[in-house]
PDB file of C-alpha atoms in Angstrom:
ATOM      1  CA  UNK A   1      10.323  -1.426   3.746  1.00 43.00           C
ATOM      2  CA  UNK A   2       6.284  -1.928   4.249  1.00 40.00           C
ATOM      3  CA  UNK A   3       4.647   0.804   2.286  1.00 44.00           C
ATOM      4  CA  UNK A   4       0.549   1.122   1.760  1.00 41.00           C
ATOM      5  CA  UNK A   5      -0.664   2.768  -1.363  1.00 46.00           C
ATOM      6  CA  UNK A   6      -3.351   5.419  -1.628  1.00 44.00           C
ATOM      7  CA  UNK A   7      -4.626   5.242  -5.354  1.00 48.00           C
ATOM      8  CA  UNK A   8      -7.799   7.740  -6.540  1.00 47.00           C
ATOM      9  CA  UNK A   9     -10.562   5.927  -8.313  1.00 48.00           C
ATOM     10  CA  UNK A  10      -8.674   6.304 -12.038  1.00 49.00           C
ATOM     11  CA  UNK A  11     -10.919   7.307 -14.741  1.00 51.00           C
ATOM     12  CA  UNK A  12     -10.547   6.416 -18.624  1.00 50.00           C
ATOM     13  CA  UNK A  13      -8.673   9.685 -19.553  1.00 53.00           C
ATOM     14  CA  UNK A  14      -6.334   8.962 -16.322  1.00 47.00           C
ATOM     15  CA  UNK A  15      -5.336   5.061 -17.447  1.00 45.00           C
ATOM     16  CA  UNK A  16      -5.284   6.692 -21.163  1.00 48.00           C
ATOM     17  CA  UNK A  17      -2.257   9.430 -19.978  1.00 45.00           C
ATOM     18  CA  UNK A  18      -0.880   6.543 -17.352  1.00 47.00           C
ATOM     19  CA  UNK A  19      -0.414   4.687 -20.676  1.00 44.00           C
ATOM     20  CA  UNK A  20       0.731   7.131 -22.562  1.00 46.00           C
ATOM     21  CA  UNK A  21       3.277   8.384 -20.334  1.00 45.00           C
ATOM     22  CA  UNK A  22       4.247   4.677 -19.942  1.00 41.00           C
ATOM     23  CA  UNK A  23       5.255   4.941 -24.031  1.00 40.00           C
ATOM     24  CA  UNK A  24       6.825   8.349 -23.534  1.00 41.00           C
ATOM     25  CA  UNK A  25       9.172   7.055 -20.694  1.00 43.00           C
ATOM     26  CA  UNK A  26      10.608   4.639 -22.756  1.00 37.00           C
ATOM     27  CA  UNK A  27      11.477   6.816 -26.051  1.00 37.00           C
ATOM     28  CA  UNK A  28      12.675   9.764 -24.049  1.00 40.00           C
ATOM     29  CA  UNK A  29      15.140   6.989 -22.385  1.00 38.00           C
ATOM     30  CA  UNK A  30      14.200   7.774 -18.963  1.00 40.00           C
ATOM     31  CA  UNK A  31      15.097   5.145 -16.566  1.00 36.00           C
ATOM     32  CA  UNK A  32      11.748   6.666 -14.646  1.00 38.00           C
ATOM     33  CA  UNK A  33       9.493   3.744 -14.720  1.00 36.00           C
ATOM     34  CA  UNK A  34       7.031   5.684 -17.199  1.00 42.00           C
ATOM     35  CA  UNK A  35       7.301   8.334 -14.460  1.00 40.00           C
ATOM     36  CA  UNK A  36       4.917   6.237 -11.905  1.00 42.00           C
ATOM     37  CA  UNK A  37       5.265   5.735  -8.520  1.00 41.00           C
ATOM     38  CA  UNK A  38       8.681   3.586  -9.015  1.00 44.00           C
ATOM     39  CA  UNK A  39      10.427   6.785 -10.668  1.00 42.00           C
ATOM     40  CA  UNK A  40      12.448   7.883  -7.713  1.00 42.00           C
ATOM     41  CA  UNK A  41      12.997   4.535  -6.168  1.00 42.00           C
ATOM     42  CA  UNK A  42      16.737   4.022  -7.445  1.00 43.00           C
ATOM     43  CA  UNK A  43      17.325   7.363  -6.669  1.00 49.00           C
ATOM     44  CA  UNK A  44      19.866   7.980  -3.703  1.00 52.00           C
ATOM     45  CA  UNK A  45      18.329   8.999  -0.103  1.00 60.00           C
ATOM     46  CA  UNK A  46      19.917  11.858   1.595  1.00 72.00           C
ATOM     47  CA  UNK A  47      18.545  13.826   4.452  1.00 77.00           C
ATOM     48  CA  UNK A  48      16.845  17.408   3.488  1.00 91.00           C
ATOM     49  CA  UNK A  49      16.927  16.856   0.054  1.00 95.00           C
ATOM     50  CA  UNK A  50      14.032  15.938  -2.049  1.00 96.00           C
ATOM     51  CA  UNK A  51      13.266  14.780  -5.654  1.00 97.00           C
ATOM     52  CA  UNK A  52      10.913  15.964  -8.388  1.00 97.00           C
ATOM     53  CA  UNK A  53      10.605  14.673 -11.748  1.00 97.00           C
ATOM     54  CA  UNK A  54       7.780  16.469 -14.036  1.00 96.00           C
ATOM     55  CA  UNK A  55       6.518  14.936 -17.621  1.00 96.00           C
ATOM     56  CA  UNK A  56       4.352  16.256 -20.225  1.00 94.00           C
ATOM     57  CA  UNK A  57       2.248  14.208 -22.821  1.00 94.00           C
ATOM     58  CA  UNK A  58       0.069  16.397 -24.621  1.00 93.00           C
ATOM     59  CA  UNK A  59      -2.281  18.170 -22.248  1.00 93.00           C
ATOM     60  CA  UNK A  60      -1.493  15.646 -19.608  1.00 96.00           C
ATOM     61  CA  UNK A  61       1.044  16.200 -16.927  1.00 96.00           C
ATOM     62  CA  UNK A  62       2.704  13.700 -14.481  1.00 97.00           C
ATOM     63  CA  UNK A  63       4.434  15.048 -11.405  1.00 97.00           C
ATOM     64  CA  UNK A  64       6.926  12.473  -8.977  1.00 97.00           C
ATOM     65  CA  UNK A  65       7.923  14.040  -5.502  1.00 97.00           C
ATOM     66  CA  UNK A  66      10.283  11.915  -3.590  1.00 96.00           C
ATOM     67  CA  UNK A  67      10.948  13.408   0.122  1.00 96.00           C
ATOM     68  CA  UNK A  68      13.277  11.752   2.822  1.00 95.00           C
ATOM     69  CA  UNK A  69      10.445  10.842   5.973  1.00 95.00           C
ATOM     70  CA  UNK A  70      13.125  12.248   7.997  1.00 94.00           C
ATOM     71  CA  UNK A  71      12.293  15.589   7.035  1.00 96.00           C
ATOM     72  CA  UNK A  72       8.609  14.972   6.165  1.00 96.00           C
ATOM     73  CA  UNK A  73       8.168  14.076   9.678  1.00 96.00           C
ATOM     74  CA  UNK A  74      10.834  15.160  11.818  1.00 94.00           C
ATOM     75  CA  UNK A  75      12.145  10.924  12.591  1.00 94.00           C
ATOM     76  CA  UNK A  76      12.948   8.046  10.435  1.00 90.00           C
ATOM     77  CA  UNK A  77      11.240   5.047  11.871  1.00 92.00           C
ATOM     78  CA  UNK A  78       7.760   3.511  12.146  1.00 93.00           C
ATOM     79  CA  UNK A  79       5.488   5.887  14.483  1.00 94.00           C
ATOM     80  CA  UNK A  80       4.818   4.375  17.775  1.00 94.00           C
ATOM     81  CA  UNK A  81       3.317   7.251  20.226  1.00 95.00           C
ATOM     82  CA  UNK A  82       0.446   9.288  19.939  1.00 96.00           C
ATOM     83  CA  UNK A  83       1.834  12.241  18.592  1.00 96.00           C
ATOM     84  CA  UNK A  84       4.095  10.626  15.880  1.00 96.00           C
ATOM     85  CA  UNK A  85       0.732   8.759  14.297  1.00 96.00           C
ATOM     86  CA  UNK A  86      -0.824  11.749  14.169  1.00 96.00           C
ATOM     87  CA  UNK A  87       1.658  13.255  12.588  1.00 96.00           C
ATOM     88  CA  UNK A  88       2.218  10.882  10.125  1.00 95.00           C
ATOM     89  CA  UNK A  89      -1.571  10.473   9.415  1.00 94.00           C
ATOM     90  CA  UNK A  90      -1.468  14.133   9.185  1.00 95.00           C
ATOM     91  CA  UNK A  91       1.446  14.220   6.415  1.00 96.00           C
ATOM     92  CA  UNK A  92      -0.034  11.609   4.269  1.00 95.00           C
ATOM     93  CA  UNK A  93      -3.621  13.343   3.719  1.00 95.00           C
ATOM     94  CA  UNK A  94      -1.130  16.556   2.850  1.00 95.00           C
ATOM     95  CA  UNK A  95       0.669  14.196   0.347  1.00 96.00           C
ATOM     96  CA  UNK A  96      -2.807  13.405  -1.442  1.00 95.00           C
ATOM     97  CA  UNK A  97      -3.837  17.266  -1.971  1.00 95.00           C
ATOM     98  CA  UNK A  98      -1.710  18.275  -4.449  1.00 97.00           C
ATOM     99  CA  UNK A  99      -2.575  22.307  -3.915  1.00 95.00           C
ATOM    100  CA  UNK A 100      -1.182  22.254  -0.181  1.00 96.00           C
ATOM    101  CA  UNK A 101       2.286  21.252  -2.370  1.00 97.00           C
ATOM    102  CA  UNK A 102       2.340  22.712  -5.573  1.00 97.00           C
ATOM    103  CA  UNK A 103       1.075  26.257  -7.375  1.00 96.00           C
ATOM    104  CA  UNK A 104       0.395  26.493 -11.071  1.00 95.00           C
ATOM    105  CA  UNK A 105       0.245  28.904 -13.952  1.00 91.00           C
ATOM    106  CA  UNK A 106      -2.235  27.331 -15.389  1.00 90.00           C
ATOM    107  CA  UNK A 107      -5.785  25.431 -14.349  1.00 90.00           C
ATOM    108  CA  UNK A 108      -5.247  21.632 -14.199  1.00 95.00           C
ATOM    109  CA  UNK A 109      -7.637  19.063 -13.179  1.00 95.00           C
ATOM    110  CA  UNK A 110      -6.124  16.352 -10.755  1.00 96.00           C
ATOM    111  CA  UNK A 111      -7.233  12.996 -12.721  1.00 96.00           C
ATOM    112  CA  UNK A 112      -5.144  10.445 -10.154  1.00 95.00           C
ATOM    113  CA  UNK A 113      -2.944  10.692  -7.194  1.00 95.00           C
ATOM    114  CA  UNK A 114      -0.948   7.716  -5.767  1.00 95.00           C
ATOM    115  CA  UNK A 115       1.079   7.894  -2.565  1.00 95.00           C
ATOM    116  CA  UNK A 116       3.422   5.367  -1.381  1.00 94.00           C
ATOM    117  CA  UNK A 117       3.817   5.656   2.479  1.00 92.00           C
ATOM    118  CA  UNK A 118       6.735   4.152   4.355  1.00 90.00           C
ATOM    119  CA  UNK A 119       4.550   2.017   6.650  1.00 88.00           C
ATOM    120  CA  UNK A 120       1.238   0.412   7.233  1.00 81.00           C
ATOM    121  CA  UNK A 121       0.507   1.246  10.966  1.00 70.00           C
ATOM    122  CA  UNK A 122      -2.823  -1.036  10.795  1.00 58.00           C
ATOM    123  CA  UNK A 123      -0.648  -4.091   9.393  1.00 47.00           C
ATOM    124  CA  UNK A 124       1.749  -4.089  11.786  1.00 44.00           C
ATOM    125  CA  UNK A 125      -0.908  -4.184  14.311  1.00 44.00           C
ATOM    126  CA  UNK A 126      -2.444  -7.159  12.942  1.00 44.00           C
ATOM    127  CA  UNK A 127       0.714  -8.674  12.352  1.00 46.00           C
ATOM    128  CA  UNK A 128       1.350  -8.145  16.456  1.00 46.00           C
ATOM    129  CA  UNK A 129      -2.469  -9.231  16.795  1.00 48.00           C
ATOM    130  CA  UNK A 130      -1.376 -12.741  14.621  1.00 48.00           C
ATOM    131  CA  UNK A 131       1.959 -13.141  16.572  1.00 49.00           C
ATOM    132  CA  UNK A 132      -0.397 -13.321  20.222  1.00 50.00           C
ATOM    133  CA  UNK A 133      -2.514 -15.721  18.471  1.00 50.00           C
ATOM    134  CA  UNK A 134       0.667 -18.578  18.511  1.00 51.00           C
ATOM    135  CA  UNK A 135       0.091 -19.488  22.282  1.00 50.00           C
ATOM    136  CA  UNK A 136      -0.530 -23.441  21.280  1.00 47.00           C
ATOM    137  CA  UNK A 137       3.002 -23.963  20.883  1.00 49.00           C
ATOM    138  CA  UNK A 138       5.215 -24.991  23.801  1.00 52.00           C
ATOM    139  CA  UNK A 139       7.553 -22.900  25.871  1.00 50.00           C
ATOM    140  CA  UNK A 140      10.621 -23.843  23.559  1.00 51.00           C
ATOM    141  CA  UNK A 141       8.732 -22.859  20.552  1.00 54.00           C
ATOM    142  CA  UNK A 142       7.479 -20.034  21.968  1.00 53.00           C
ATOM    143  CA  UNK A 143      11.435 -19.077  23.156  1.00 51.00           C
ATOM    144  CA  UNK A 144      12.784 -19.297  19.330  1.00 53.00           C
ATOM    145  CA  UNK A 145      10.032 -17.796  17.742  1.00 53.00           C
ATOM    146  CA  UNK A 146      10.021 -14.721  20.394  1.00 51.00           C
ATOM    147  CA  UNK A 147      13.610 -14.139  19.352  1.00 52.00           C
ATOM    148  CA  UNK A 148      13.132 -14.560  15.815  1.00 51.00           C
ATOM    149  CA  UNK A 149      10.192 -11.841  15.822  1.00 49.00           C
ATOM    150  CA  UNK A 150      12.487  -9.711  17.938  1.00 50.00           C
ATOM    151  CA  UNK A 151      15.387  -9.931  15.326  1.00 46.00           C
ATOM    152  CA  UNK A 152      12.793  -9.589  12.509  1.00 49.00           C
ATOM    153  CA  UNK A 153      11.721  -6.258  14.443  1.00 47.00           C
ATOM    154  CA  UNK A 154      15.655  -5.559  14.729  1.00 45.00           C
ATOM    155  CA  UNK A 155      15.939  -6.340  10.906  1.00 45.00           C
ATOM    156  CA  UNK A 156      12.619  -4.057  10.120  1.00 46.00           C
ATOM    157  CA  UNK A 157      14.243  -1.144  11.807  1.00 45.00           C
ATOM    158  CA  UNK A 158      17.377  -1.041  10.281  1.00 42.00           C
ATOM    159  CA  UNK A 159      15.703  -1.506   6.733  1.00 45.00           C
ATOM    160  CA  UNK A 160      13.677   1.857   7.659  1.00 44.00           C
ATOM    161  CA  UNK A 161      16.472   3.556   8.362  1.00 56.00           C
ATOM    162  CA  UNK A 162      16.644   5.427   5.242  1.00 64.00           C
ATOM    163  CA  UNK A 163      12.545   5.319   4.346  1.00 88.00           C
ATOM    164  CA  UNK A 164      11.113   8.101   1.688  1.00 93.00           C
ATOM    165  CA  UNK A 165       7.248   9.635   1.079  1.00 95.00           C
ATOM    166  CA  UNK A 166       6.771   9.359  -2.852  1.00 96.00           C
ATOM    167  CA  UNK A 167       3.167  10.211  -4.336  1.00 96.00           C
ATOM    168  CA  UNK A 168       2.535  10.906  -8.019  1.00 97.00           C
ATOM    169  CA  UNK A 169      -0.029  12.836  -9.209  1.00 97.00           C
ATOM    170  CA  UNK A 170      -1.749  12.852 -13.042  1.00 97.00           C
ATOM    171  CA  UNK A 171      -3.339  16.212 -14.067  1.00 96.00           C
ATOM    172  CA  UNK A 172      -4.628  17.505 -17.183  1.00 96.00           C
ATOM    173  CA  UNK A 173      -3.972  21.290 -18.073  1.00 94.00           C
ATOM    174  CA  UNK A 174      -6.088  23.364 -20.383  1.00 87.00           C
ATOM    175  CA  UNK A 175      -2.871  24.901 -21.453  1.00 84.00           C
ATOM    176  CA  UNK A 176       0.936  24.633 -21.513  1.00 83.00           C
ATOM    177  CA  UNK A 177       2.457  25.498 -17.729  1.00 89.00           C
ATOM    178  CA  UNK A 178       4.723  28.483 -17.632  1.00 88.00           C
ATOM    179  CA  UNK A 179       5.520  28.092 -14.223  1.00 92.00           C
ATOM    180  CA  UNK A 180       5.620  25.553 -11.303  1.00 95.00           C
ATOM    181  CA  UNK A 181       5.972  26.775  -7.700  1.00 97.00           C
ATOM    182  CA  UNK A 182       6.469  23.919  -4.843  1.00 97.00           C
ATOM    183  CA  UNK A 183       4.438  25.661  -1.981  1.00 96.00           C
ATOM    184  CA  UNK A 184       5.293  23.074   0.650  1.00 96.00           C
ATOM    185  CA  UNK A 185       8.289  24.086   1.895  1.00 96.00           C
ATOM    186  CA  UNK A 186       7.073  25.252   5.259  1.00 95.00           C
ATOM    187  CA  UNK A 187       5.654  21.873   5.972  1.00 95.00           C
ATOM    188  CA  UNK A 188       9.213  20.501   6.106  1.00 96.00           C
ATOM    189  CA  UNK A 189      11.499  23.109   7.774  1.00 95.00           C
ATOM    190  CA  UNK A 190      14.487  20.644   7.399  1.00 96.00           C
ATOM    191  CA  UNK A 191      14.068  20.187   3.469  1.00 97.00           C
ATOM    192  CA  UNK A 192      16.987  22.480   2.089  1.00 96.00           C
ATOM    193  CA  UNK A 193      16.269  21.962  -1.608  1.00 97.00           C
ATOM    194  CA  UNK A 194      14.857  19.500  -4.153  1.00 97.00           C
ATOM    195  CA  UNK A 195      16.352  18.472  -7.592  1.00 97.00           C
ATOM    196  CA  UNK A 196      13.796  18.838 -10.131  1.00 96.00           C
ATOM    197  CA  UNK A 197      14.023  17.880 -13.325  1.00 96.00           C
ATOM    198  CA  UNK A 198      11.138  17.843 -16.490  1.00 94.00           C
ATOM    199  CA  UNK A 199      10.571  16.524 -19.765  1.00 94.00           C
ATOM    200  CA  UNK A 200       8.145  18.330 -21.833  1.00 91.00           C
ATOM    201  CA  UNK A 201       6.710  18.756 -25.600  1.00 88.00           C
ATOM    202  CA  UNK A 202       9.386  21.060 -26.061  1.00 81.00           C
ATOM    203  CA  UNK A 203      12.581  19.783 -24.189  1.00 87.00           C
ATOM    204  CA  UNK A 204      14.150  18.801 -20.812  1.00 91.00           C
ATOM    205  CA  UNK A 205      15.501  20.948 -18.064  1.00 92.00           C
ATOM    206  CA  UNK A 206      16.749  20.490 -14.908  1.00 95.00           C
ATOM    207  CA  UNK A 207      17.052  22.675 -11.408  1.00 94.00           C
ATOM    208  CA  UNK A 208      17.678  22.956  -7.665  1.00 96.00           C
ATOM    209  CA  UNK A 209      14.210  24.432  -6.350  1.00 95.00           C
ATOM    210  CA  UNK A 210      14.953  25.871  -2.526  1.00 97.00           C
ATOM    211  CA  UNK A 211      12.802  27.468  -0.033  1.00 96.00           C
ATOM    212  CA  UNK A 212      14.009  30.718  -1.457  1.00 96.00           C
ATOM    213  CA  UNK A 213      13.685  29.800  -4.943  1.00 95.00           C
ATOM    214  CA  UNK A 214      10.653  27.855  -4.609  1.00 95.00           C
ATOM    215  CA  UNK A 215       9.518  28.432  -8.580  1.00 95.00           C
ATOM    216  CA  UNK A 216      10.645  26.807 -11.913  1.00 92.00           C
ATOM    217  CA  UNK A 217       9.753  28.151 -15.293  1.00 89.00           C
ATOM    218  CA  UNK A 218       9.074  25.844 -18.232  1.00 83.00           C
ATOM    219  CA  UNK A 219       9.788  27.229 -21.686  1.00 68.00           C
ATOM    220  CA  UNK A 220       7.124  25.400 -23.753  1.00 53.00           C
TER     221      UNK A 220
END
Protein backbone atom coordinates (compact mmCIF):
# COMPACT_ATOMS: atom_id res chain seq x y z
CA UNK A 1 0.00 0.00 0.00
CA UNK A 2 1.64 3.59 -1.11
CA UNK A 3 0.63 6.05 1.52
CA UNK A 4 1.98 9.96 1.65
CA UNK A 5 2.20 11.60 5.00
CA UNK A 6 0.97 15.06 5.92
CA UNK A 7 3.00 16.07 9.14
CA UNK A 8 2.43 19.89 10.80
CA UNK A 9 5.62 21.75 11.45
CA UNK A 10 6.08 20.02 15.24
CA UNK A 11 7.04 22.39 17.84
CA UNK A 12 9.17 21.60 21.14
CA UNK A 13 6.08 21.02 23.42
CA UNK A 14 4.64 18.68 20.44
CA UNK A 15 8.06 16.29 20.15
CA UNK A 16 8.08 16.73 24.18
CA UNK A 17 4.24 14.94 24.45
CA UNK A 18 5.21 12.69 21.12
CA UNK A 19 7.92 11.48 23.55
CA UNK A 20 6.16 11.24 26.32
CA UNK A 21 3.34 9.40 25.02
CA UNK A 22 6.02 7.16 23.40
CA UNK A 23 7.02 6.19 27.39
CA UNK A 24 3.37 5.99 28.37
CA UNK A 25 2.57 3.42 25.54
CA UNK A 26 4.93 1.14 26.71
CA UNK A 27 4.04 1.02 30.66
CA UNK A 28 0.33 1.04 30.04
CA UNK A 29 1.20 -2.21 27.76
CA UNK A 30 -0.46 -0.95 24.78
CA UNK A 31 0.55 -2.67 21.71
CA UNK A 32 -0.32 1.06 20.11
CA UNK A 33 2.99 2.10 18.84
CA UNK A 34 3.14 5.02 21.57
CA UNK A 35 -0.28 5.82 20.05
CA UNK A 36 1.36 7.35 16.65
CA UNK A 37 0.36 6.94 13.38
CA UNK A 38 1.20 2.97 13.43
CA UNK A 39 -1.50 2.46 16.34
CA UNK A 40 -4.28 1.07 14.25
CA UNK A 41 -2.20 -0.62 11.65
CA UNK A 42 -2.57 -4.32 13.07
CA UNK A 43 -5.93 -3.63 13.65
CA UNK A 44 -8.49 -5.68 11.44
CA UNK A 45 -10.21 -3.77 8.32
CA UNK A 46 -13.86 -4.15 7.99
CA UNK A 47 -16.17 -2.07 5.92
CA UNK A 48 -18.27 0.79 7.94
CA UNK A 49 -16.50 0.41 10.91
CA UNK A 50 -13.90 2.70 12.18
CA UNK A 51 -11.25 2.88 14.99
CA UNK A 52 -10.39 5.42 17.68
CA UNK A 53 -7.89 5.13 20.27
CA UNK A 54 -7.56 8.35 22.72
CA UNK A 55 -4.43 8.86 25.31
CA UNK A 56 -3.80 11.27 27.95
CA UNK A 57 -0.32 12.41 29.35
CA UNK A 58 -0.74 15.18 31.57
CA UNK A 59 -2.35 18.08 29.77
CA UNK A 60 -1.49 16.51 26.49
CA UNK A 61 -3.88 14.43 24.51
CA UNK A 62 -3.26 12.05 21.52
CA UNK A 63 -6.20 11.03 19.38
CA UNK A 64 -5.80 7.84 16.48
CA UNK A 65 -8.82 7.59 13.97
CA UNK A 66 -8.56 4.68 11.69
CA UNK A 67 -11.50 4.72 8.89
CA UNK A 68 -11.94 2.03 6.06
CA UNK A 69 -11.39 4.43 2.49
CA UNK A 70 -14.30 2.51 1.45
CA UNK A 71 -16.50 4.47 3.48
CA UNK A 72 -14.35 7.65 3.63
CA UNK A 73 -14.79 7.84 0.01
CA UNK A 74 -17.47 5.82 -1.26
CA UNK A 75 -14.60 3.08 -3.39
CA UNK A 76 -11.59 1.21 -2.37
CA UNK A 77 -8.98 1.75 -5.00
CA UNK A 78 -6.57 4.44 -6.22
CA UNK A 79 -8.71 7.49 -7.76
CA UNK A 80 -8.45 7.67 -11.43
CA UNK A 81 -11.33 10.19 -12.80
CA UNK A 82 -11.97 13.59 -12.11
CA UNK A 83 -14.45 13.34 -9.62
CA UNK A 84 -12.81 10.56 -7.45
CA UNK A 85 -9.44 12.96 -7.07
CA UNK A 86 -11.41 15.49 -6.02
CA UNK A 87 -12.95 13.69 -3.73
CA UNK A 88 -10.16 12.22 -2.27
CA UNK A 89 -8.22 15.58 -2.20
CA UNK A 90 -11.30 16.81 -0.62
CA UNK A 91 -11.32 14.05 2.30
CA UNK A 92 -7.75 14.41 3.15
CA UNK A 93 -7.77 18.36 3.88
CA UNK A 94 -11.05 17.19 6.16
CA UNK A 95 -8.69 14.58 7.80
CA UNK A 96 -6.12 17.47 8.76
CA UNK A 97 -8.85 19.82 10.55
CA UNK A 98 -9.50 18.13 13.45
CA UNK A 99 -12.85 20.42 14.35
CA UNK A 100 -14.73 19.22 11.05
CA UNK A 101 -14.24 15.56 13.10
CA UNK A 102 -14.27 15.95 16.59
CA UNK A 103 -16.16 18.36 19.42
CA UNK A 104 -14.71 18.97 22.84
CA UNK A 105 -15.60 19.90 26.37
CA UNK A 106 -12.84 21.59 26.83
CA UNK A 107 -10.39 24.23 24.76
CA UNK A 108 -7.38 22.35 23.28
CA UNK A 109 -4.75 23.67 21.12
CA UNK A 110 -3.89 21.35 18.06
CA UNK A 111 0.12 21.10 18.50
CA UNK A 112 0.58 18.30 15.43
CA UNK A 113 -1.53 16.43 13.05
CA UNK A 114 -0.23 13.53 10.86
CA UNK A 115 -2.32 11.81 8.20
CA UNK A 116 -1.43 8.74 6.45
CA UNK A 117 -3.30 8.60 3.04
CA UNK A 118 -3.76 5.39 1.09
CA UNK A 119 -2.06 6.72 -2.07
CA UNK A 120 0.24 9.23 -3.58
CA UNK A 121 -1.66 10.33 -6.80
CA UNK A 122 1.52 12.59 -7.86
CA UNK A 123 3.91 9.41 -7.45
CA UNK A 124 2.16 7.25 -9.38
CA UNK A 125 2.19 9.77 -12.05
CA UNK A 126 5.79 10.07 -12.06
CA UNK A 127 6.22 6.56 -11.71
CA UNK A 128 3.96 6.29 -15.23
CA UNK A 129 6.09 9.46 -16.38
CA UNK A 130 9.55 7.09 -15.55
CA UNK A 131 7.98 3.90 -17.11
CA UNK A 132 7.54 6.14 -20.81
CA UNK A 133 11.01 7.18 -20.33
CA UNK A 134 12.33 3.18 -21.06
CA UNK A 135 11.85 3.50 -24.94
CA UNK A 136 15.83 2.61 -25.54
CA UNK A 137 15.20 -0.88 -24.96
CA UNK A 138 14.19 -3.23 -27.78
CA UNK A 139 10.79 -4.58 -28.65
CA UNK A 140 11.42 -7.85 -26.52
CA UNK A 141 12.40 -5.82 -23.60
CA UNK A 142 9.87 -3.58 -24.00
CA UNK A 143 7.22 -6.88 -24.29
CA UNK A 144 8.41 -8.33 -20.69
CA UNK A 145 8.70 -5.27 -18.99
CA UNK A 146 5.05 -4.06 -20.30
CA UNK A 147 3.71 -7.22 -18.71
CA UNK A 148 5.60 -7.04 -15.66
CA UNK A 149 4.29 -3.31 -15.00
CA UNK A 150 0.86 -4.60 -15.90
CA UNK A 151 1.05 -7.46 -13.24
CA UNK A 152 2.74 -5.01 -10.81
CA UNK A 153 -0.48 -2.74 -11.49
CA UNK A 154 -2.55 -6.13 -11.04
CA UNK A 155 -0.51 -6.80 -7.77
CA UNK A 156 -1.01 -2.90 -6.59
CA UNK A 157 -4.71 -3.30 -6.88
CA UNK A 158 -5.30 -6.23 -5.08
CA UNK A 159 -2.95 -4.95 -2.17
CA UNK A 160 -5.48 -1.81 -2.01
CA UNK A 161 -8.17 -3.77 -1.71
CA UNK A 162 -8.63 -3.34 1.87
CA UNK A 163 -6.77 0.41 2.19
CA UNK A 164 -7.63 2.68 5.51
CA UNK A 165 -7.36 6.81 6.19
CA UNK A 166 -5.44 7.04 9.66
CA UNK A 167 -4.35 10.66 10.93
CA UNK A 168 -3.30 11.39 14.51
CA UNK A 169 -3.60 14.44 16.03
CA UNK A 170 -1.54 15.93 19.37
CA UNK A 171 -3.46 18.60 21.38
CA UNK A 172 -2.92 20.18 24.58
CA UNK A 173 -6.04 20.92 26.87
CA UNK A 174 -6.19 23.58 29.53
CA UNK A 175 -8.21 21.11 31.45
CA UNK A 176 -9.28 17.47 31.84
CA UNK A 177 -12.01 16.48 28.85
CA UNK A 178 -15.38 15.47 30.12
CA UNK A 179 -16.64 14.68 26.92
CA UNK A 180 -15.63 13.75 23.30
CA UNK A 181 -18.18 13.98 20.47
CA UNK A 182 -17.02 12.57 16.84
CA UNK A 183 -18.90 15.18 14.61
CA UNK A 184 -18.00 13.52 11.33
CA UNK A 185 -20.39 11.14 10.90
CA UNK A 186 -22.26 12.80 8.08
CA UNK A 187 -19.15 12.91 6.02
CA UNK A 188 -19.27 9.10 5.79
CA UNK A 189 -22.93 7.97 5.48
CA UNK A 190 -21.72 4.28 5.26
CA UNK A 191 -19.67 4.39 8.66
CA UNK A 192 -22.11 2.46 11.12
CA UNK A 193 -20.00 2.83 14.26
CA UNK A 194 -16.42 3.17 15.53
CA UNK A 195 -14.73 1.30 18.49
CA UNK A 196 -13.18 3.73 20.68
CA UNK A 197 -11.21 3.08 23.30
CA UNK A 198 -8.96 5.65 25.87
CA UNK A 199 -6.37 5.60 28.34
CA UNK A 200 -6.27 8.45 30.64
CA UNK A 201 -4.69 9.83 34.10
CA UNK A 202 -7.41 8.16 35.69
CA UNK A 203 -8.15 4.78 33.85
CA UNK A 204 -9.16 3.06 30.56
CA UNK A 205 -12.52 2.67 28.97
CA UNK A 206 -13.78 1.44 26.03
CA UNK A 207 -17.10 2.06 23.65
CA UNK A 208 -19.00 1.70 20.37
CA UNK A 209 -19.56 5.50 19.30
CA UNK A 210 -22.53 5.45 16.39
CA UNK A 211 -24.10 8.11 14.44
CA UNK A 212 -26.75 8.13 17.09
CA UNK A 213 -24.51 7.99 19.93
CA UNK A 214 -21.92 10.11 18.56
CA UNK A 215 -20.49 11.26 22.30
CA UNK A 216 -18.21 9.52 24.90
CA UNK A 217 -17.75 10.73 28.42
CA UNK A 218 -14.41 10.44 30.20
CA UNK A 219 -14.51 10.17 33.97
CA UNK A 220 -11.22 11.92 34.90
Amino acid sequence: MKTISITRKKSKKALRASSFFLKVGALVGLSLAGMGINAVHAAPHTHGEGKLQILQAGSEWQFVLQLPSADVLGFEYAPTTANEKHRYQNMQGMFLRFDDIFTLSNTCELLDTTLESPWDLAEEHDEHDEHDEHDEHDEHDEHDEHDEHESEHEDHAHRNTHSDFRVAYLLSCQGPLKRIEMTGFPHWPSLHHVNATWVTNEGQGAMEITPDQSALSINN
